[in-house]
GROMACS .gro file of C-alpha atoms in nm:
model
  366
    1UNK     CA    1   2.197  -1.285   3.507
    2UNK     CA    2   2.416  -1.049   3.281
    3UNK     CA    3   2.392  -0.972   2.886
    4UNK     CA    4   2.649  -0.825   2.640
    5UNK     CA    5   2.300  -0.631   2.457
    6UNK     CA    6   1.960  -0.566   2.522
    7UNK     CA    7   1.828  -0.524   2.234
    8UNK     CA    8   1.478  -0.296   2.261
    9UNK     CA    9   1.269  -0.368   1.964
   10UNK     CA   10   1.216  -0.740   1.783
   11UNK     CA   11   1.175  -0.602   1.441
   12UNK     CA   12   1.451  -0.611   1.177
   13UNK     CA   13   1.749  -0.360   1.247
   14UNK     CA   14   1.718  -0.530   1.629
   15UNK     CA   15   1.725  -0.924   1.500
   16UNK     CA   16   2.024  -0.832   1.231
   17UNK     CA   17   2.192  -0.707   1.527
   18UNK     CA   18   2.077  -1.014   1.743
   19UNK     CA   19   2.170  -1.228   1.494
   20UNK     CA   20   2.544  -1.109   1.409
   21UNK     CA   21   2.629  -1.055   1.776
   22UNK     CA   22   2.515  -1.406   1.903
   23UNK     CA   23   2.754  -1.572   1.603
   24UNK     CA   24   3.011  -1.364   1.733
   25UNK     CA   25   2.913  -1.546   2.095
   26UNK     CA   26   2.766  -1.257   2.273
   27UNK     CA   27   2.456  -1.289   2.495
   28UNK     CA   28   2.178  -1.092   2.430
   29UNK     CA   29   1.815  -1.047   2.560
   30UNK     CA   30   1.596  -0.895   2.329
   31UNK     CA   31   1.310  -0.743   2.422
   32UNK     CA   32   0.938  -0.634   2.220
   33UNK     CA   33   0.610  -0.396   2.391
   34UNK     CA   34   0.421  -0.556   2.104
   35UNK     CA   35   0.288  -0.922   2.141
   36UNK     CA   36   0.475  -1.109   1.825
   37UNK     CA   37   0.835  -1.048   1.730
   38UNK     CA   38   0.859  -0.890   1.326
   39UNK     CA   39   0.811  -0.525   1.396
   40UNK     CA   40   0.603  -0.370   1.132
   41UNK     CA   41   0.701  -0.645   0.886
   42UNK     CA   42   0.463  -0.937   1.070
   43UNK     CA   43   0.282  -1.122   0.880
   44UNK     CA   44  -0.029  -1.363   1.004
   45UNK     CA   45  -0.150  -1.637   0.843
   46UNK     CA   46  -0.541  -1.602   0.814
   47UNK     CA   47  -0.708  -1.915   0.602
   48UNK     CA   48  -0.349  -2.019   0.439
   49UNK     CA   49  -0.300  -1.636   0.354
   50UNK     CA   50   0.049  -1.463   0.491
   51UNK     CA   51  -0.098  -1.132   0.585
   52UNK     CA   52   0.100  -0.827   0.603
   53UNK     CA   53   0.002  -0.711   0.958
   54UNK     CA   54   0.108  -0.329   0.907
   55UNK     CA   55   0.071  -0.258   0.548
   56UNK     CA   56   0.267  -0.410   0.247
   57UNK     CA   57   0.643  -0.503   0.259
   58UNK     CA   58   0.780  -0.586  -0.105
   59UNK     CA   59   1.170  -0.634  -0.031
   60UNK     CA   60   1.424  -0.473  -0.316
   61UNK     CA   61   1.750  -0.372  -0.354
   62UNK     CA   62   2.022  -0.326  -0.590
   63UNK     CA   63   2.278  -0.428  -0.378
   64UNK     CA   64   2.364  -0.832  -0.364
   65UNK     CA   65   2.539  -0.854  -0.047
   66UNK     CA   66   2.214  -0.737   0.104
   67UNK     CA   67   2.013  -0.940  -0.111
   68UNK     CA   68   2.214  -1.272  -0.032
   69UNK     CA   69   2.167  -1.222   0.351
   70UNK     CA   70   1.908  -1.136   0.341
   71UNK     CA   71   1.799  -1.507   0.152
   72UNK     CA   72   1.955  -1.675   0.414
   73UNK     CA   73   1.687  -1.699   0.638
   74UNK     CA   74   1.443  -1.743   0.360
   75UNK     CA   75   1.367  -1.806  -0.012
   76UNK     CA   76   1.191  -1.570  -0.212
   77UNK     CA   77   0.955  -1.602  -0.519
   78UNK     CA   78   0.980  -1.372  -0.849
   79UNK     CA   79   0.700  -1.082  -0.704
   80UNK     CA   80   0.694  -0.794  -0.929
   81UNK     CA   81   0.558  -0.496  -0.772
   82UNK     CA   82   0.313  -0.294  -1.023
   83UNK     CA   83   0.073  -0.115  -0.893
   84UNK     CA   84  -0.256  -0.005  -1.033
   85UNK     CA   85  -0.433   0.353  -0.935
   86UNK     CA   86  -0.752   0.404  -0.951
   87UNK     CA   87  -0.909   0.768  -0.993
   88UNK     CA   88  -1.320   0.758  -1.004
   89UNK     CA   89  -1.351   0.443  -1.270
   90UNK     CA   90  -1.026   0.460  -1.450
   91UNK     CA   91  -0.733   0.208  -1.412
   92UNK     CA   92  -0.373   0.325  -1.465
   93UNK     CA   93  -0.025   0.175  -1.419
   94UNK     CA   94   0.185   0.329  -1.198
   95UNK     CA   95   0.504   0.421  -1.219
   96UNK     CA   96   0.378   0.671  -1.471
   97UNK     CA   97   0.449   0.483  -1.763
   98UNK     CA   98   0.369   0.478  -2.166
   99UNK     CA   99   0.106   0.216  -2.026
  100UNK     CA  100  -0.032   0.487  -1.835
  101UNK     CA  101   0.007   0.786  -2.087
  102UNK     CA  102  -0.133   0.566  -2.354
  103UNK     CA  103  -0.449   0.510  -2.129
  104UNK     CA  104  -0.501   0.854  -1.975
  105UNK     CA  105  -0.438   1.026  -2.384
  106UNK     CA  106  -0.516   0.789  -2.660
  107UNK     CA  107  -0.155   0.765  -2.775
  108UNK     CA  108   0.083   0.486  -2.876
  109UNK     CA  109   0.417   0.692  -2.868
  110UNK     CA  110   0.678   0.800  -2.620
  111UNK     CA  111   0.704   1.127  -2.828
  112UNK     CA  112   0.335   1.167  -2.850
  113UNK     CA  113   0.352   1.170  -2.442
  114UNK     CA  114   0.655   1.414  -2.400
  115UNK     CA  115   0.492   1.654  -2.594
  116UNK     CA  116   0.152   1.679  -2.392
  117UNK     CA  117   0.366   1.668  -2.108
  118UNK     CA  118   0.643   1.942  -2.208
  119UNK     CA  119   0.314   2.138  -2.343
  120UNK     CA  120   0.126   2.126  -1.979
  121UNK     CA  121   0.438   2.254  -1.835
  122UNK     CA  122   0.526   2.544  -2.032
  123UNK     CA  123   0.175   2.647  -1.990
  124UNK     CA  124   0.147   2.661  -1.658
  125UNK     CA  125   0.498   2.848  -1.623
  126UNK     CA  126   0.630   2.750  -1.282
  127UNK     CA  127   0.983   2.868  -1.241
  128UNK     CA  128   1.078   2.852  -0.868
  129UNK     CA  129   0.834   2.552  -0.723
  130UNK     CA  130   0.673   2.698  -0.381
  131UNK     CA  131   0.523   2.374  -0.268
  132UNK     CA  132   0.438   2.035  -0.366
  133UNK     CA  133   0.150   2.168  -0.593
  134UNK     CA  134   0.416   2.336  -0.785
  135UNK     CA  135   0.674   2.114  -0.794
  136UNK     CA  136   0.439   1.820  -0.912
  137UNK     CA  137   0.310   2.068  -1.207
  138UNK     CA  138   0.667   2.143  -1.312
  139UNK     CA  139   0.790   1.756  -1.300
  140UNK     CA  140   0.503   1.629  -1.444
  141UNK     CA  141   0.191   1.835  -1.596
  142UNK     CA  142  -0.134   1.865  -1.511
  143UNK     CA  143  -0.370   1.555  -1.605
  144UNK     CA  144  -0.063   1.330  -1.447
  145UNK     CA  145  -0.076   1.544  -1.110
  146UNK     CA  146  -0.455   1.630  -1.091
  147UNK     CA  147  -0.561   1.251  -1.150
  148UNK     CA  148  -0.275   1.051  -0.966
  149UNK     CA  149  -0.090   1.274  -0.741
  150UNK     CA  150  -0.279   1.525  -0.565
  151UNK     CA  151  -0.510   1.322  -0.352
  152UNK     CA  152  -0.337   1.058  -0.288
  153UNK     CA  153  -0.028   1.270  -0.128
  154UNK     CA  154  -0.311   1.502   0.062
  155UNK     CA  155  -0.462   1.178   0.198
  156UNK     CA  156  -0.141   1.037   0.282
  157UNK     CA  157   0.014   1.368   0.427
  158UNK     CA  158  -0.302   1.507   0.578
  159UNK     CA  159  -0.319   1.840   0.445
  160UNK     CA  160  -0.342   2.046   0.096
  161UNK     CA  161  -0.025   2.012  -0.152
  162UNK     CA  162   0.009   2.371  -0.139
  163UNK     CA  163   0.078   2.355   0.174
  164UNK     CA  164   0.283   2.068   0.190
  165UNK     CA  165   0.681   2.141   0.104
  166UNK     CA  166   0.825   2.202  -0.273
  167UNK     CA  167   1.132   1.880  -0.110
  168UNK     CA  168   0.903   1.642  -0.033
  169UNK     CA  169   0.886   1.534  -0.431
  170UNK     CA  170   1.222   1.560  -0.548
  171UNK     CA  171   1.173   1.415  -0.829
  172UNK     CA  172   0.894   1.217  -0.985
  173UNK     CA  173   1.007   0.988  -1.256
  174UNK     CA  174   0.852   0.916  -1.596
  175UNK     CA  175   0.906   0.630  -1.794
  176UNK     CA  176   0.846   0.653  -2.170
  177UNK     CA  177   0.874   0.289  -2.208
  178UNK     CA  178   0.567   0.024  -2.125
  179UNK     CA  179   0.753  -0.167  -1.806
  180UNK     CA  180   0.510  -0.150  -1.466
  181UNK     CA  181   0.817  -0.299  -1.257
  182UNK     CA  182   0.747  -0.046  -0.982
  183UNK     CA  183   1.123  -0.071  -0.904
  184UNK     CA  184   1.469  -0.026  -1.047
  185UNK     CA  185   1.604  -0.262  -0.842
  186UNK     CA  186   1.746  -0.569  -0.992
  187UNK     CA  187   1.679  -0.758  -0.687
  188UNK     CA  188   1.296  -0.802  -0.581
  189UNK     CA  189   1.016  -1.053  -0.436
  190UNK     CA  190   0.886  -1.181  -0.084
  191UNK     CA  191   0.984  -1.414   0.131
  192UNK     CA  192   0.795  -1.730   0.066
  193UNK     CA  193   0.578  -1.760   0.405
  194UNK     CA  194   0.604  -1.444   0.504
  195UNK     CA  195   0.828  -1.233   0.708
  196UNK     CA  196   0.784  -1.360   1.070
  197UNK     CA  197   1.023  -1.681   0.997
  198UNK     CA  198   1.309  -1.440   0.873
  199UNK     CA  199   1.295  -1.285   1.234
  200UNK     CA  200   1.192  -1.581   1.401
  201UNK     CA  201   1.474  -1.737   1.202
  202UNK     CA  202   1.739  -1.455   1.299
  203UNK     CA  203   1.623  -1.450   1.709
  204UNK     CA  204   1.685  -1.847   1.747
  205UNK     CA  205   1.885  -1.931   1.999
  206UNK     CA  206   1.862  -1.552   2.216
  207UNK     CA  207   1.647  -1.518   2.449
  208UNK     CA  208   1.323  -1.355   2.401
  209UNK     CA  209   1.092  -1.106   2.594
  210UNK     CA  210   0.728  -0.996   2.454
  211UNK     CA  211   0.531  -0.725   2.603
  212UNK     CA  212   0.748  -0.573   2.777
  213UNK     CA  213   0.805  -0.203   2.743
  214UNK     CA  214   1.148  -0.080   2.778
  215UNK     CA  215   1.076   0.246   2.884
  216UNK     CA  216   0.843   0.118   3.174
  217UNK     CA  217   1.097  -0.120   3.323
  218UNK     CA  218   1.418   0.078   3.230
  219UNK     CA  219   1.591   0.061   3.615
  220UNK     CA  220   1.569  -0.313   3.669
  221UNK     CA  221   1.690  -0.366   3.272
  222UNK     CA  222   1.903  -0.146   3.224
  223UNK     CA  223   2.132  -0.320   3.598
  224UNK     CA  224   2.157  -0.622   3.376
  225UNK     CA  225   2.323  -0.517   3.075
  226UNK     CA  226   2.641  -0.373   2.912
  227UNK     CA  227   2.508  -0.189   2.643
  228UNK     CA  228   2.146  -0.097   2.472
  229UNK     CA  229   2.066  -0.131   2.136
  230UNK     CA  230   1.739   0.118   2.114
  231UNK     CA  231   1.485   0.106   1.833
  232UNK     CA  232   1.197   0.296   1.944
  233UNK     CA  233   1.156   0.684   1.920
  234UNK     CA  234   1.462   0.849   1.985
  235UNK     CA  235   1.218   1.140   2.129
  236UNK     CA  236   1.028   0.919   2.362
  237UNK     CA  237   1.374   0.730   2.487
  238UNK     CA  238   1.408   1.127   2.647
  239UNK     CA  239   1.087   1.163   2.706
  240UNK     CA  240   1.020   1.441   2.454
  241UNK     CA  241   1.234   1.684   2.680
  242UNK     CA  242   1.359   1.883   2.399
  243UNK     CA  243   0.982   1.859   2.155
  244UNK     CA  244   0.801   1.585   1.993
  245UNK     CA  245   0.926   1.493   1.662
  246UNK     CA  246   0.623   1.457   1.395
  247UNK     CA  247   0.515   1.083   1.245
  248UNK     CA  248   0.229   0.985   1.067
  249UNK     CA  249   0.039   0.707   1.135
  250UNK     CA  250  -0.139   0.411   0.928
  251UNK     CA  251  -0.480   0.244   1.047
  252UNK     CA  252  -0.596  -0.081   0.881
  253UNK     CA  253  -0.913  -0.252   0.849
  254UNK     CA  254  -0.873  -0.593   0.718
  255UNK     CA  255  -1.148  -0.770   0.615
  256UNK     CA  256  -1.197  -1.158   0.475
  257UNK     CA  257  -1.390  -1.258   0.252
  258UNK     CA  258  -1.585  -1.521   0.061
  259UNK     CA  259  -1.426  -1.402  -0.301
  260UNK     CA  260  -1.154  -1.619  -0.465
  261UNK     CA  261  -1.012  -1.276  -0.626
  262UNK     CA  262  -1.122  -0.924  -0.501
  263UNK     CA  263  -0.950  -0.685  -0.703
  264UNK     CA  264  -0.721  -0.906  -0.925
  265UNK     CA  265  -0.361  -0.689  -0.799
  266UNK     CA  266  -0.183  -0.696  -0.497
  267UNK     CA  267  -0.194  -0.333  -0.449
  268UNK     CA  268  -0.455  -0.060  -0.601
  269UNK     CA  269  -0.410   0.315  -0.497
  270UNK     CA  270  -0.753   0.487  -0.444
  271UNK     CA  271  -0.575   0.846  -0.606
  272UNK     CA  272  -0.914   1.073  -0.527
  273UNK     CA  273  -0.949   1.265  -0.242
  274UNK     CA  274  -1.306   1.187  -0.129
  275UNK     CA  275  -1.223   0.794  -0.060
  276UNK     CA  276  -1.080   0.794   0.293
  277UNK     CA  277  -0.832   0.519   0.231
  278UNK     CA  278  -0.524   0.528   0.051
  279UNK     CA  279  -0.474   0.190  -0.105
  280UNK     CA  280  -0.618  -0.157  -0.039
  281UNK     CA  281  -0.430  -0.439  -0.003
  282UNK     CA  282  -0.513  -0.799  -0.123
  283UNK     CA  283  -0.251  -1.013   0.027
  284UNK     CA  284  -0.272  -1.317  -0.145
  285UNK     CA  285  -0.098  -1.187  -0.471
  286UNK     CA  286   0.236  -1.157  -0.325
  287UNK     CA  287   0.229  -1.464  -0.267
  288UNK     CA  288   0.035  -1.612  -0.615
  289UNK     CA  289  -0.192  -1.732  -0.371
  290UNK     CA  290  -0.504  -1.980  -0.532
  291UNK     CA  291  -0.699  -1.973  -0.222
  292UNK     CA  292  -1.064  -2.007  -0.227
  293UNK     CA  293  -1.141  -1.725  -0.039
  294UNK     CA  294  -0.967  -1.371   0.000
  295UNK     CA  295  -0.759  -1.105   0.278
  296UNK     CA  296  -0.772  -0.741   0.193
  297UNK     CA  297  -0.689  -0.416   0.424
  298UNK     CA  298  -0.733  -0.045   0.376
  299UNK     CA  299  -0.520   0.211   0.486
  300UNK     CA  300  -0.588   0.489   0.633
  301UNK     CA  301  -0.333   0.770   0.708
  302UNK     CA  302  -0.358   0.967   0.983
  303UNK     CA  303  -0.207   1.204   1.206
  304UNK     CA  304   0.025   1.014   1.468
  305UNK     CA  305  -0.061   1.133   1.782
  306UNK     CA  306   0.111   1.034   2.163
  307UNK     CA  307   0.007   0.615   2.187
  308UNK     CA  308  -0.008   0.589   1.817
  309UNK     CA  309   0.180   0.368   1.621
  310UNK     CA  310   0.444   0.602   1.446
  311UNK     CA  311   0.483   0.492   1.103
  312UNK     CA  312   0.713   0.708   0.896
  313UNK     CA  313   0.857   1.046   0.994
  314UNK     CA  314   0.760   1.431   0.890
  315UNK     CA  315   1.131   1.512   0.763
  316UNK     CA  316   1.068   1.848   0.671
  317UNK     CA  317   1.321   2.130   0.843
  318UNK     CA  318   1.191   2.173   1.145
  319UNK     CA  319   1.173   1.783   1.273
  320UNK     CA  320   1.526   1.735   1.108
  321UNK     CA  321   1.629   2.047   1.325
  322UNK     CA  322   1.465   1.890   1.635
  323UNK     CA  323   1.584   1.538   1.572
  324UNK     CA  324   1.950   1.684   1.546
  325UNK     CA  325   1.957   1.807   1.882
  326UNK     CA  326   1.830   1.450   1.993
  327UNK     CA  327   2.053   1.325   1.830
  328UNK     CA  328   2.343   1.488   1.956
  329UNK     CA  329   2.180   1.393   2.291
  330UNK     CA  330   2.165   1.032   2.173
  331UNK     CA  331   2.545   1.054   2.080
  332UNK     CA  332   2.640   1.113   2.458
  333UNK     CA  333   2.489   0.805   2.625
  334UNK     CA  334   2.765   0.636   2.587
  335UNK     CA  335   2.616   0.221   2.630
  336UNK     CA  336   2.302   0.377   2.429
  337UNK     CA  337   2.342   0.340   2.045
  338UNK     CA  338   2.007   0.401   1.838
  339UNK     CA  339   1.915   0.265   1.532
  340UNK     CA  340   1.616   0.211   1.295
  341UNK     CA  341   1.342   0.405   1.138
  342UNK     CA  342   1.269   0.528   1.471
  343UNK     CA  343   1.586   0.570   1.612
  344UNK     CA  344   1.726   0.730   1.365
  345UNK     CA  345   1.416   0.969   1.291
  346UNK     CA  346   1.428   0.784   0.906
  347UNK     CA  347   1.246   0.661   0.630
  348UNK     CA  348   1.445   0.348   0.557
  349UNK     CA  349   1.379   0.050   0.337
  350UNK     CA  350   1.432  -0.303   0.388
  351UNK     CA  351   1.777  -0.308   0.268
  352UNK     CA  352   1.919   0.003   0.427
  353UNK     CA  353   1.729  -0.139   0.767
  354UNK     CA  354   1.963  -0.461   0.728
  355UNK     CA  355   2.309  -0.265   0.587
  356UNK     CA  356   2.276  -0.026   0.878
  357UNK     CA  357   2.255  -0.266   1.106
  358UNK     CA  358   2.519  -0.443   0.958
  359UNK     CA  359   2.741  -0.156   0.988
  360UNK     CA  360   2.700  -0.088   1.352
  361UNK     CA  361   2.779  -0.407   1.370
  362UNK     CA  362   3.110  -0.427   1.206
  363UNK     CA  363   3.171  -0.100   1.395
  364UNK     CA  364   3.070  -0.255   1.738
  365UNK     CA  365   3.180  -0.634   1.715
  366UNK     CA  366   3.452  -0.553   1.599
   0.00000   0.00000   0.00000
């Protein structure tokens, strides 16, 4: 059977493209090497709780067009992301705001907080930050850095802050108001009943083959199609012939607990280096669950190696130069369009993934 498009990967990018192509009368085949659709936004129901299998995903955007688009496929609740940071036995609100500063220094006014931070920055006298540590210290001072940034960042990247480039932290927003809403975006929420339903709705009436690895079945798959939308790793597509791009991976330890409420918040970051996980997610709080039990996931950040699940690209200078070389190869592939987080080697929020997919649809399906 002939198809207009083969879509490699049943995540958000691939599903948006498939949905838009089908709407325009195109015949699509979607293949996915995992045993489920929805990629990293996949949710699995455990004891009535939607568990974010591959880490917390909170939809947020300031783009009304994207918000209206995604609301076609699900009803969203009014969840607001307000993570807590735990340093030893001290609990702080994130992002850094007046609740954080009040707890840290026993103060109550923005003027007091600004004074303490500017005095700490002045004492350090860092004129030209050479690494992430110096960059962060020059933005937020010693206390916030030591308690809430240093250990967490070192766990996340697997190296000392002094060894990480300064540009990773371009800015660290300090809010001198009592507001714990992590995002500045106008629209925010969690789809009621989980993200998987959104992707299933997008893929209705489209042929989907799970447990199918494109690169292992390339020959026979390519015969039946006119064009490919590829959302896998761009370097793997080219058999790593220019070198291997770096990624970070994440491992999850998920437990069902016989308690109603384990930590009182959906997201608690553990910011000291000695605790091996970066954060604990308590999934029921995303949908204000009242179940008698709970499900938690501990997240462990790790160096990616071949065979691991790649989560986010390490966009430093070395990798960006290598990606640019792969991009040249990709541009010459003719009937292949590379997209999504892995195909574009870019850390994307969900709204940007949808936007990127819709832009490709506009060009490709016009």
